[in-house]
Structures are given as C-alpha cells and as structure tokens.
C-alpha cells in the first residue's frame, strides 16, 4: 500500500506573508507638463522615454485638451480585447544614449527592461499613468501624470536566501517522512 501524506493534506495552510519591501526600489512621480514624448530620468546613465504612437492625430487635435485619452485608474473589462487602434503608451529604456527595450504600459505589472546589449537592466512597475489630449498635442498643464517604481537589476540583494513562502513546517514533515521510510 503506498504511503500518503495525510499531514500535508489535512493541515490548514498558514497565510502567506509577502516578502518585505525591497529597499532598492525607488519611486518616481512626474507631472507631464512638457508634453509627449517625455523623458523620465532614473539616474545619470539611465532613463525612460514615454511615448504614444498615435497613427492619426486628427482625433487628438479635435478633442478637448482636458479629455483623458489614457488612464490606468479606469478599470477595464478583462474579457474585451485591447483596441489596437487606440493610443497605447509605451516606455522605452535609454541607457547612456542607446535605445533599449520598449514595452506597453500596463499598471501594476512588473516588467524587466534591457539596454541595447546585455541582460535586463531595470525592473519597472507603473502605478499610475493619466494622459490627456492636451499633453499629446503640446506642453502645458493638462493634468497628465506618471507614477512608477523601479529598481536596478545589476546588483543582487545582500540579504541572504529568499524568504520562505507558504507553510514553513512542510520541509520538516517531508524530512521526517523520508526518515520513516
């Protein structure tokens, strides 16, 4: 008769405690008063360029300057596909003047971007992006803003092994089970 693991199955799981916040993460908040494309400086060598490929600008020119064109705050229907013809902002990593990876802006999703050569250089998570028609047309205060978190991936953390997730008693129970066999 095969041995089962009743202790693992019948035990209630402990709540998963998220790992502590990474102290290397930096927050950038910027009002987009210079229009788009906009440069977001991270440090002396790296930055992002926020741009929106429009295709046809007639609708943007005719719109009210304070009309919101794109906002991460508006909840969307996850069953509906994204409109490929709509204005969709993109972040491009620039490292010492060289253009790196370009990704679409999706709120709350961490994305790793690489420079023109080599592995991923930074990880970015856009918290909020609000773009108005006036910002897409020209510089000015139209209420557009960007908030993001980023961290350097060049150096690893010096805080030991990753924090355990889940039930810390599982490895002990498995080792006891193996000893009994």
XYZ file of N, CA, C and O in Angstrom:
724
model
N 0.843 -1.174 0.000
C 0.000 0.000 0.000
C 0.892 1.243 0.000
O 1.780 1.375 0.832
N 0.665 2.149 -0.945
C 1.506 3.342 -0.996
C 1.216 4.257 0.185
O 0.099 4.349 0.674
N 2.248 4.908 0.615
C 2.110 5.834 1.742
C 1.560 7.156 1.240
O 1.945 7.645 0.192
N 0.649 7.710 1.992
C 0.093 9.022 1.657
C 0.633 10.045 2.639
O 1.285 9.709 3.618
N 0.330 11.243 2.353
C 0.784 12.347 3.192
C -0.411 13.021 3.851
O -0.779 14.137 3.514
N -1.057 12.354 4.817
C -2.253 12.964 5.414
C -1.946 14.239 6.172
O -2.781 15.126 6.262
N -0.754 14.350 6.731
C -0.429 15.555 7.490
C -0.389 16.774 6.571
O -0.773 17.871 6.949
N 0.060 16.568 5.352
C 0.124 17.691 4.426
C -1.253 18.045 3.873
O -1.545 19.189 3.592
N -2.073 17.042 3.703
C -3.380 17.287 3.104
C -4.370 17.834 4.122
O -5.149 18.727 3.824
N -4.359 17.316 5.334
C -5.368 17.708 6.309
C -5.001 18.935 7.126
O -5.841 19.485 7.803
N -3.746 19.343 7.090
C -3.340 20.525 7.856
C -3.817 21.806 7.194
O -3.698 21.958 5.990
N -4.350 22.734 7.945
C -4.712 24.017 7.330
C -3.434 24.775 6.954
O -2.436 24.729 7.681
N -3.482 25.428 5.819
C -2.325 26.187 5.360
C -2.230 27.505 6.109
O -3.238 28.140 6.409
N -1.010 27.912 6.391
C -0.805 29.211 7.021
C -0.907 30.290 5.963
O -0.661 30.061 4.778
N -1.252 31.459 6.404
C -1.341 32.587 5.484
C 0.042 32.900 4.937
O 1.039 32.861 5.656
N 0.100 33.199 3.649
C 1.363 33.543 3.010
C 1.694 34.990 3.346
O 0.895 35.896 3.109
N 2.846 35.194 3.924
C 3.297 36.534 4.278
C 4.154 37.041 3.139
O 5.135 36.392 2.765
N 3.793 38.182 2.527
C 4.606 38.683 1.419
C 5.987 39.077 1.917
O 6.164 39.466 3.072
N 6.994 38.948 1.043
C 8.335 39.345 1.460
C 8.379 40.839 1.754
O 7.549 41.601 1.251
N 9.329 41.269 2.567
C 9.402 42.700 2.888
C 9.698 43.518 1.630
O 10.238 43.005 0.660
N 9.317 44.787 1.674
C 9.543 45.673 0.536
C 11.031 45.776 0.247
O 11.859 45.834 1.154
N 11.344 45.790 -1.023
C 12.744 45.864 -1.447
C 13.259 47.286 -1.212
O 12.720 48.237 -1.780
N 14.293 47.439 -0.379
C 14.793 48.795 -0.110
C 15.468 49.429 -1.323
O 15.692 50.623 -1.346
N 15.757 48.626 -2.348
C 16.394 49.161 -3.550
C 15.387 49.779 -4.506
O 15.771 50.404 -5.486
N 14.098 49.608 -4.250
C 13.068 50.157 -5.126
C 12.961 51.661 -4.924
O 12.896 52.138 -3.804
N 12.914 52.379 -6.032
C 12.787 53.830 -5.984
C 11.485 54.233 -6.660
O 11.031 53.596 -7.606
N 10.889 55.299 -6.167
C 9.612 55.788 -6.696
C 9.861 57.065 -7.486
O 10.606 57.943 -7.046
N 9.238 57.142 -8.656
C 9.316 58.337 -9.496
C 7.897 58.817 -9.749
O 7.050 58.042 -10.203
N 7.644 60.074 -9.417
C 6.350 60.708 -9.715
C 6.651 61.959 -10.530
O 7.484 62.775 -10.126
N 5.961 62.085 -11.648
C 6.270 63.205 -12.525
C 4.998 63.727 -13.181
O 4.192 62.957 -13.692
N 4.841 65.050 -13.124
C 3.778 65.706 -13.882
C 4.290 65.846 -15.309
O 5.420 66.271 -15.527
N 3.473 65.501 -16.265
C 3.898 65.511 -17.666
C 3.525 66.840 -18.314
O 2.666 66.912 -19.183
N 4.213 67.907 -17.881
C 3.899 69.250 -18.365
C 4.654 69.615 -19.639
O 4.309 70.608 -20.284
N 5.653 68.831 -20.028
C 6.443 69.126 -21.227
C 5.867 68.459 -22.468
O 6.453 68.535 -23.539
N 4.730 67.794 -22.344
C 4.145 67.102 -23.477
C 4.801 65.749 -23.685
O 5.631 65.309 -22.889
N 4.391 65.079 -24.757
C 4.953 63.769 -25.089
C 5.641 63.835 -26.443
O 5.197 64.570 -27.311
N 6.687 63.088 -26.643
C 7.322 62.136 -25.735
C 7.982 62.845 -24.557
O 8.454 63.965 -24.675
N 8.007 62.153 -23.416
C 8.572 62.709 -22.190
C 9.731 61.845 -21.725
O 9.671 60.619 -21.799
N 10.749 62.487 -21.224
C 11.899 61.767 -20.673
C 11.747 61.694 -19.160
O 11.503 62.700 -18.502
N 11.930 60.479 -18.619
C 11.872 60.255 -17.179
C 13.241 59.761 -16.758
O 13.625 58.630 -17.082
N 14.005 60.609 -16.072
C 15.360 60.250 -15.668
C 15.332 59.365 -14.434
O 14.648 59.672 -13.458
N 16.100 58.276 -14.475
C 16.240 57.380 -13.328
C 17.525 57.676 -12.569
O 17.527 57.794 -11.361
N 18.617 57.750 -13.273
C 19.908 58.132 -12.695
C 20.705 58.818 -13.799
O 20.152 59.170 -14.836
N 22.015 58.996 -13.588
C 22.830 59.738 -14.553
C 22.922 59.044 -15.906
O 23.054 59.705 -16.938
N 22.845 57.713 -15.929
C 23.037 56.985 -17.178
C 21.759 56.425 -17.779
O 21.719 56.115 -18.965
N 20.714 56.274 -16.983
C 19.507 55.595 -17.459
C 18.268 56.451 -17.314
O 18.177 57.276 -16.406
N 17.326 56.187 -18.191
C 16.040 56.866 -18.127
C 15.040 56.172 -19.022
O 15.379 55.253 -19.768
N 13.806 56.608 -18.946
C 12.748 56.096 -19.804
C 12.288 57.208 -20.719
O 12.366 58.382 -20.382
N 11.769 56.824 -21.869
C 11.047 57.746 -22.738
C 9.628 57.224 -22.823
O 9.396 56.071 -23.192
N 8.675 58.058 -22.429
C 7.258 57.720 -22.508
C 6.709 58.339 -23.782
O 6.816 59.545 -23.989
N 6.156 57.489 -24.647
C 5.620 57.968 -25.914
C 4.313 57.246 -26.213
O 4.052 56.169 -25.675
N 3.518 57.877 -27.076
C 2.257 57.286 -27.516
C 2.224 57.345 -29.034
O 2.118 58.435 -29.608
N 2.321 56.201 -29.705
C 2.189 56.210 -31.165
C 0.721 56.395 -31.531
O -0.121 55.588 -31.167
N 0.425 57.486 -32.207
C -0.973 57.829 -32.466
C -1.486 57.306 -33.799
O -2.639 56.943 -33.906
N -0.661 57.326 -34.820
C -1.163 56.962 -36.143
C -1.853 58.159 -36.766
O -1.259 58.897 -37.531
N -3.089 58.392 -36.434
C -3.844 59.527 -36.950
C -4.088 60.483 -35.791
O -4.713 60.117 -34.799
N -3.609 61.710 -35.920
C -3.695 62.671 -34.824
C -4.917 63.575 -34.904
O -5.126 64.394 -34.021
N -5.746 63.431 -35.925
C -6.896 64.328 -36.104
C -7.834 64.290 -34.901
O -8.322 65.327 -34.448
N -8.088 63.108 -34.340
C -8.996 62.994 -33.190
C -8.413 63.682 -31.964
O -9.140 64.308 -31.192
N -7.100 63.608 -31.785
C -6.448 64.257 -30.643
C -6.492 65.771 -30.800
O -6.725 66.499 -29.839
N -6.291 66.267 -32.000
C -6.323 67.710 -32.233
C -7.726 68.282 -32.041
O -7.884 69.412 -31.595
N -8.752 67.495 -32.336
C -10.133 67.972 -32.207
C -10.684 67.829 -30.791
O -11.681 68.454 -30.454
N -10.036 67.034 -29.949
C -10.552 66.755 -28.606
C -10.295 67.913 -27.648
O -9.400 68.738 -27.856
N -11.088 67.950 -26.595
C -10.888 68.908 -25.504
C -9.533 68.604 -24.854
O -9.231 67.438 -24.583
N -8.691 69.627 -24.592
C -7.364 69.374 -24.023
C -7.380 68.650 -22.678
O -6.434 67.952 -22.343
N -8.456 68.771 -21.909
C -8.505 68.107 -20.602
C -9.143 66.713 -20.682
O -9.243 66.023 -19.661
N -9.536 66.284 -21.879
C -10.140 64.958 -22.045
C -9.082 63.879 -21.816
O -7.978 63.940 -22.374
N -9.415 62.900 -20.994
C -8.476 61.817 -20.689
C -8.453 60.841 -21.861
O -9.479 60.281 -22.244
N -7.257 60.642 -22.414
C -7.063 59.732 -23.534
C -6.704 58.338 -23.027
O -7.133 57.336 -23.581
N -5.920 58.291 -21.970
C -5.494 57.013 -21.397
C -5.370 57.187 -19.886
O -4.827 58.175 -19.414
N -5.864 56.192 -19.134
C -5.745 56.214 -17.687
C -5.667 54.792 -17.167
O -6.467 53.935 -17.561
N -4.723 54.553 -16.285
C -4.615 53.235 -15.663
C -5.600 53.103 -14.507
O -5.813 52.008 -14.012
N -6.211 54.206 -14.087
C -7.145 54.171 -12.958
C -8.514 53.640 -13.361
O -9.257 53.179 -12.520
N -8.836 53.714 -14.637
C -10.143 53.250 -15.090
C -10.121 51.734 -15.222
O -9.319 51.189 -15.973
N -10.983 51.037 -14.474
C -10.996 49.586 -14.599
C -11.555 49.182 -15.956
O -12.514 49.761 -16.440
N -10.901 48.194 -16.557
C -11.350 47.720 -17.856
C -11.978 46.342 -17.738
O -11.840 45.658 -16.731
N -12.674 45.947 -18.765
C -13.272 44.624 -18.822
C -12.201 43.658 -19.324
O -11.709 43.802 -20.445
N -11.827 42.689 -18.520
C -10.744 41.780 -18.880
C -11.148 40.812 -19.987
O -10.294 40.144 -20.551
N -12.435 40.721 -20.320
C -12.866 39.812 -21.379
C -12.818 40.469 -22.750
O -12.941 39.797 -23.763
N -12.642 41.789 -22.784
C -12.602 42.516 -24.044
C -11.149 42.692 -24.468
O -10.299 43.058 -23.663
N -10.878 42.436 -25.746
C -9.524 42.614 -26.251
C -9.191 44.091 -26.352
O -10.067 44.934 -26.564
N -7.896 44.388 -26.230
C -7.437 45.765 -26.327
C -7.629 46.267 -27.756
O -7.402 45.545 -28.715
N -8.046 47.517 -27.892
C -8.230 48.135 -29.191
C -6.862 48.478 -29.750
O -6.155 49.336 -29.219
N -6.480 47.802 -30.847
C -5.160 48.036 -31.432
C -5.031 49.420 -32.050
O -3.929 49.931 -32.206
N -6.150 50.038 -32.393
C -6.096 51.361 -32.995
C -6.065 52.479 -31.975
O -5.856 53.637 -32.318
N -6.266 52.165 -30.699
C -6.293 53.194 -29.665
C -4.874 53.628 -29.291
O -3.901 52.923 -29.540
N -4.790 54.795 -28.688
C -3.492 55.288 -28.212
C -3.049 54.438 -27.031
O -3.742 54.382 -26.021
N -1.920 53.776 -27.161
C -1.424 52.930 -26.085
C 0.006 53.357 -25.761
O 0.903 53.188 -26.567
N 0.226 53.921 -24.570
C 1.545 54.428 -24.210
C 2.583 53.309 -24.101
O 2.262 52.178 -23.755
N 3.818 53.692 -24.377
C 4.929 52.759 -24.300
C 6.092 53.406 -23.562
O 6.320 54.598 -23.687
N 6.808 52.577 -22.794
C 8.033 53.014 -22.125
C 9.214 52.395 -22.846
O 9.216 51.188 -23.117
N 10.220 53.206 -23.128
C 11.454 52.737 -23.756
C 12.608 53.063 -22.833
O 12.745 54.199 -22.383
N 13.441 52.075 -22.545
C 14.619 52.290 -21.707
C 15.731 52.873 -22.561
O 16.004 52.385 -23.664
N 16.371 53.914 -22.045
C 17.520 54.530 -22.709
C 18.686 54.459 -21.734
O 18.607 54.975 -20.613
N 19.779 53.783 -22.166
C 20.966 53.631 -21.328
C 22.126 54.309 -22.033
O 22.525 53.888 -23.127
N 22.674 55.357 -21.426
C 23.773 56.171 -21.965
C 23.553 56.519 -23.436
O 24.433 56.360 -24.277
N 22.341 56.939 -23.745
C 22.011 57.385 -25.091
C 21.600 56.285 -26.049
O 21.124 56.577 -27.143
N 21.772 55.032 -25.692
C 21.398 53.920 -26.567
C 19.981 53.452 -26.226
O 19.639 53.299 -25.056
N 19.198 53.201 -27.263
C 17.811 52.785 -27.072
C 17.769 51.307 -26.723
O 18.378 50.477 -27.382
N 17.018 50.991 -25.667
C 16.869 49.614 -25.212
C 15.484 49.075 -25.529
O 14.873 49.418 -26.534
N 14.960 48.276 -24.623
C 13.681 47.599 -24.785
C 12.513 48.575 -24.672
O 12.561 49.520 -23.895
N 11.467 48.314 -25.455
C 10.226 49.076 -25.394
C 9.099 48.144 -24.978
O 8.979 47.043 -25.508
N 8.283 48.593 -24.011
C 7.157 47.788 -23.538
C 5.913 48.664 -23.421
O 6.011 49.857 -23.157
N 4.722 48.073 -23.622
C 3.497 48.846 -23.388
C 3.277 49.054 -21.901
O 3.696 48.240 -21.081
N 2.621 50.137 -21.552
C 2.347 50.454 -20.153
C 1.136 49.650 -19.686
O 0.049 49.761 -20.256
N 1.355 48.830 -18.657
C 0.288 48.080 -18.014
C 0.456 48.300 -16.517
O 1.507 47.997 -15.955
N -0.547 48.843 -15.868
C -0.446 49.198 -14.451
C -0.318 47.965 -13.574
O -1.017 46.965 -13.767
N 0.590 48.050 -12.594
C 0.732 47.021 -11.575
C 1.497 45.785 -11.987
O 1.651 44.871 -11.190
N 1.982 45.718 -13.213
C 2.708 44.543 -13.685
C 4.189 44.872 -13.756
O 4.593 45.741 -14.532
N 5.035 44.200 -12.962
C 6.469 44.469 -13.048
C 7.041 43.936 -14.357
O 6.732 42.826 -14.777
N 7.847 44.770 -15.014
C 8.434 44.426 -16.303
C 9.931 44.676 -16.231
O 10.367 45.692 -15.692
N 10.697 43.744 -16.775
C 12.150 43.914 -16.829
C 12.545 44.406 -18.211
O 12.124 43.838 -19.207
N 13.356 45.461 -18.217
C 13.801 46.044 -19.471
C 15.314 45.946 -19.565
O 16.018 46.100 -18.559
N 15.789 45.711 -20.770
C 17.223 45.593 -21.014
C 17.687 46.765 -21.866
O 16.905 47.359 -22.610
N 18.986 47.049 -21.762
C 19.579 48.061 -22.614
C 19.787 47.487 -24.005
O 19.258 46.429 -24.358
N 20.588 48.166 -24.818
C 20.804 47.692 -26.184
C 21.606 46.389 -26.208
O 21.496 45.614 -27.144
N 22.410 46.150 -25.182
C 23.151 44.893 -25.075
C 23.074 44.405 -23.640
O 22.909 45.176 -22.713
N 23.183 43.117 -23.471
C 23.256 42.564 -22.126
C 21.907 42.178 -21.553
O 20.871 42.309 -22.194
N 21.943 41.693 -20.309
C 20.705 41.242 -19.649
C 19.856 42.418 -19.174
O 20.204 43.578 -19.385
N 18.753 42.100 -18.518
C 17.838 43.126 -18.029
C 18.574 44.093 -17.110
O 19.372 43.686 -16.270
N 18.300 45.367 -17.281
C 18.986 46.399 -16.511
C 18.135 46.929 -15.359
O 18.653 47.208 -14.295
N 16.826 47.090 -15.602
C 15.934 47.615 -14.580
C 14.614 46.865 -14.610
O 14.249 46.268 -15.620
N 13.930 46.913 -13.465
C 12.567 46.404 -13.380
C 11.679 47.581 -13.036
O 11.981 48.334 -12.115
N 10.599 47.734 -13.777
C 9.715 48.882 -13.575
C 8.282 48.391 -13.390
O 7.864 47.426 -14.024
N 7.559 49.067 -12.489
C 6.139 48.818 -12.283
C 5.434 50.165 -12.320
O 5.691 51.023 -11.479
N 4.573 50.347 -13.303
C 3.818 51.598 -13.416
C 2.645 51.525 -12.453
O 1.839 50.601 -12.507
N 2.585 52.474 -11.540
C 1.484 52.534 -10.582
C 0.320 53.333 -11.132
O -0.837 52.971 -10.945
N 0.617 54.455 -11.796
C -0.448 55.301 -12.334
C 0.068 56.051 -13.549
O 1.192 56.532 -13.569
N -0.774 56.129 -14.563
C -0.499 56.952 -15.732
C -1.823 57.532 -16.202
O -2.776 56.800 -16.457
N -1.868 58.845 -16.267
C -3.040 59.552 -16.788
C -2.537 60.474 -17.891
O -1.659 61.305 -17.659
N -3.091 60.301 -19.099
C -2.717 61.137 -20.238
C -3.949 61.849 -20.772
O -4.992 61.225 -20.963
N -3.806 63.138 -21.018
C -4.900 63.920 -21.582
C -4.561 64.303 -23.019
O -3.397 64.236 -23.437
N -5.574 64.720 -23.761
C -5.372 65.104 -25.162
C -4.432 66.301 -25.280
O -3.626 66.374 -26.205
N -4.502 67.228 -24.337
C -3.625 68.394 -24.379
C -2.162 68.024 -24.252
O -1.298 68.628 -24.894
N -1.841 67.029 -23.447
C -0.450 66.587 -23.285
C 0.062 65.936 -24.559
O 1.241 66.046 -24.883
N -0.819 65.247 -25.293
C -0.401 64.627 -26.547
C -0.161 65.674 -27.635
O 0.578 65.417 -28.584
N -0.769 66.864 -27.490
C -0.624 67.915 -28.503
C 0.554 68.829 -28.253
O 1.285 69.180 -29.180
N 0.725 69.254 -26.972
C 1.727 70.290 -26.714
C 2.066 70.345 -25.229
O 1.370 69.749 -24.411
N 3.114 71.088 -24.881
C 3.415 71.277 -23.457
C 2.325 72.097 -22.778
O 1.636 72.883 -23.417
N 2.189 71.887 -21.473
C 1.207 72.635 -20.697
C 0.688 71.790 -19.552
O 0.941 70.592 -19.474
N -0.021 72.411 -18.651
C -0.604 71.713 -17.502
C -2.023 71.270 -17.852
O -2.959 72.047 -17.758
N -2.139 70.001 -18.224
C -3.428 69.447 -18.613
C -3.865 68.323 -17.680
O -4.861 67.674 -17.932
N -3.099 68.056 -16.629
C -3.471 67.032 -15.664
C -2.872 65.665 -15.913
O -3.264 64.687 -15.280
N -1.921 65.561 -16.827
C -1.278 64.275 -17.091
C -0.187 64.028 -16.059
O 0.542 64.946 -15.678
N -0.080 62.769 -15.619
C 0.914 62.437 -14.599
C 1.317 60.974 -14.716
O 0.578 60.149 -15.257
N 2.500 60.689 -14.168
C 3.046 59.335 -14.183
C 3.617 59.035 -12.805
O 4.282 59.878 -12.200
N 3.349 57.841 -12.311
C 3.926 57.361 -11.064
C 4.378 55.930 -11.299
O 3.597 55.095 -11.757
N 5.659 55.660 -10.994
C 6.190 54.322 -11.194
C 7.224 53.987 -10.128
O 7.754 54.866 -9.462
N 7.453 52.682 -9.964
C 8.519 52.179 -9.092
C 9.514 51.460 -9.979
O 9.127 50.747 -10.905
N 10.808 51.628 -9.675
C 11.813 50.926 -10.446
C 12.947 50.484 -9.528
O 13.140 51.029 -8.447
N 13.657 49.456 -9.975
C 14.836 49.020 -9.232
C 15.894 48.539 -10.203
O 15.600 48.027 -11.284
N 17.138 48.731 -9.793
C 18.297 48.333 -10.570
C 18.485 46.825 -10.434
O 18.480 46.290 -9.327
N 18.656 46.135 -11.549
C 18.855 44.694 -11.520
C 20.324 44.306 -11.662
O 20.645 43.125 -11.706
N 21.208 45.297 -11.737
C 22.626 44.997 -11.922
C 23.227 44.331 -10.684
O 24.056 43.436 -10.796
N 22.825 44.762 -9.513
C 23.384 44.218 -8.286
C 22.333 43.408 -7.554
O 21.184 43.823 -7.438
N 22.729 42.263 -7.054
C 21.817 41.434 -6.276
C 21.717 41.934 -4.849
O 22.585 42.646 -4.344
N 20.665 41.539 -4.176
C 20.477 41.928 -2.778
C 21.457 41.162 -1.896
O 21.794 40.017 -2.175
N 21.905 41.787 -0.840
C 22.848 41.162 0.071
C 22.133 40.815 1.374
O 22.584 41.147 2.456
N 20.982 40.154 1.255
C 20.225 39.824 2.455
C 19.997 38.326 2.598
O 19.075 37.888 3.259
N 20.837 37.509 1.963
C 20.758 36.066 2.126
C 19.778 35.421 1.179
O 19.376 36.010 0.180
N 19.371 34.191 1.491
C 18.464 33.474 0.593
C 17.075 34.097 0.599
O 16.738 34.865 1.499
N 16.269 33.772 -0.427
C 14.921 34.343 -0.466
C 14.098 33.933 0.742
O 14.313 32.863 1.316
N 13.164 34.775 1.122
C 12.302 34.493 2.258
C 11.353 33.349 1.917
O 10.810 33.305 0.810
N 11.122 32.424 2.835
C 10.231 31.296 2.524
C 8.787 31.753 2.402
O 8.339 32.633 3.120
N 8.083 31.121 1.465
C 6.664 31.390 1.293
C 5.907 30.123 1.643
O 6.387 29.015 1.444
N 4.721 30.264 2.143
C 3.903 29.101 2.445
C 4.146 28.586 3.844
O 4.552 29.305 4.754
N 3.914 27.294 4.033
C 3.982 26.652 5.343
C 5.420 26.264 5.661
O 5.995 25.401 4.993
N 6.039 26.880 6.657
C 7.428 26.538 6.965
C 7.572 25.141 7.552
O 8.670 24.612 7.631
N 6.498 24.505 7.964
C 6.571 23.168 8.534
C 6.654 22.063 7.499
O 6.945 20.918 7.825
N 6.424 22.364 6.223
C 6.422 21.332 5.197
C 7.789 20.663 5.050
O 7.878 19.443 5.046
N 8.902 21.380 4.950
C 10.182 20.690 4.810
C 10.485 19.774 5.995
O 11.053 18.702 5.820
N 10.106 20.153 7.192
C 10.340 19.315 8.360
C 9.539 18.029 8.247
O 10.050 16.939 8.482
N 8.285 18.130 7.861
C 7.445 16.949 7.729
C 7.960 16.020 6.635
O 7.964 14.802 6.799
N 8.414 16.557 5.534
C 8.942 15.716 4.470
C 10.198 14.998 4.915
O 10.388 13.808 4.608
N 11.079 15.693 5.625
C 12.297 15.025 6.092
C 11.954 13.926 7.100
O 12.581 12.866 7.115
N 10.955 14.137 7.935
C 10.541 13.107 8.882
C 9.947 11.911 8.139
O 10.193 10.769 8.507
N 9.200 12.166 7.095
C 8.594 11.102 6.308
C 9.662 10.235 5.649
O 9.581 9.015 5.634
N 10.691 10.881 5.113
C 11.771 10.146 4.451
C 12.535 9.288 5.460
O 13.011 8.200 5.129
N 12.682 9.780 6.672
C 13.383 9.006 7.706
C 12.577 7.771 8.100
O 13.155 6.722 8.416
N 11.263 7.866 8.079
C 10.411 6.744 8.451
C 10.415 5.667 7.382
O 10.169 4.498 7.661
N 10.651 6.037 6.135
C 10.624 5.070 5.036
C 11.859 4.272 5.084
O 12.373 3.407 5.021
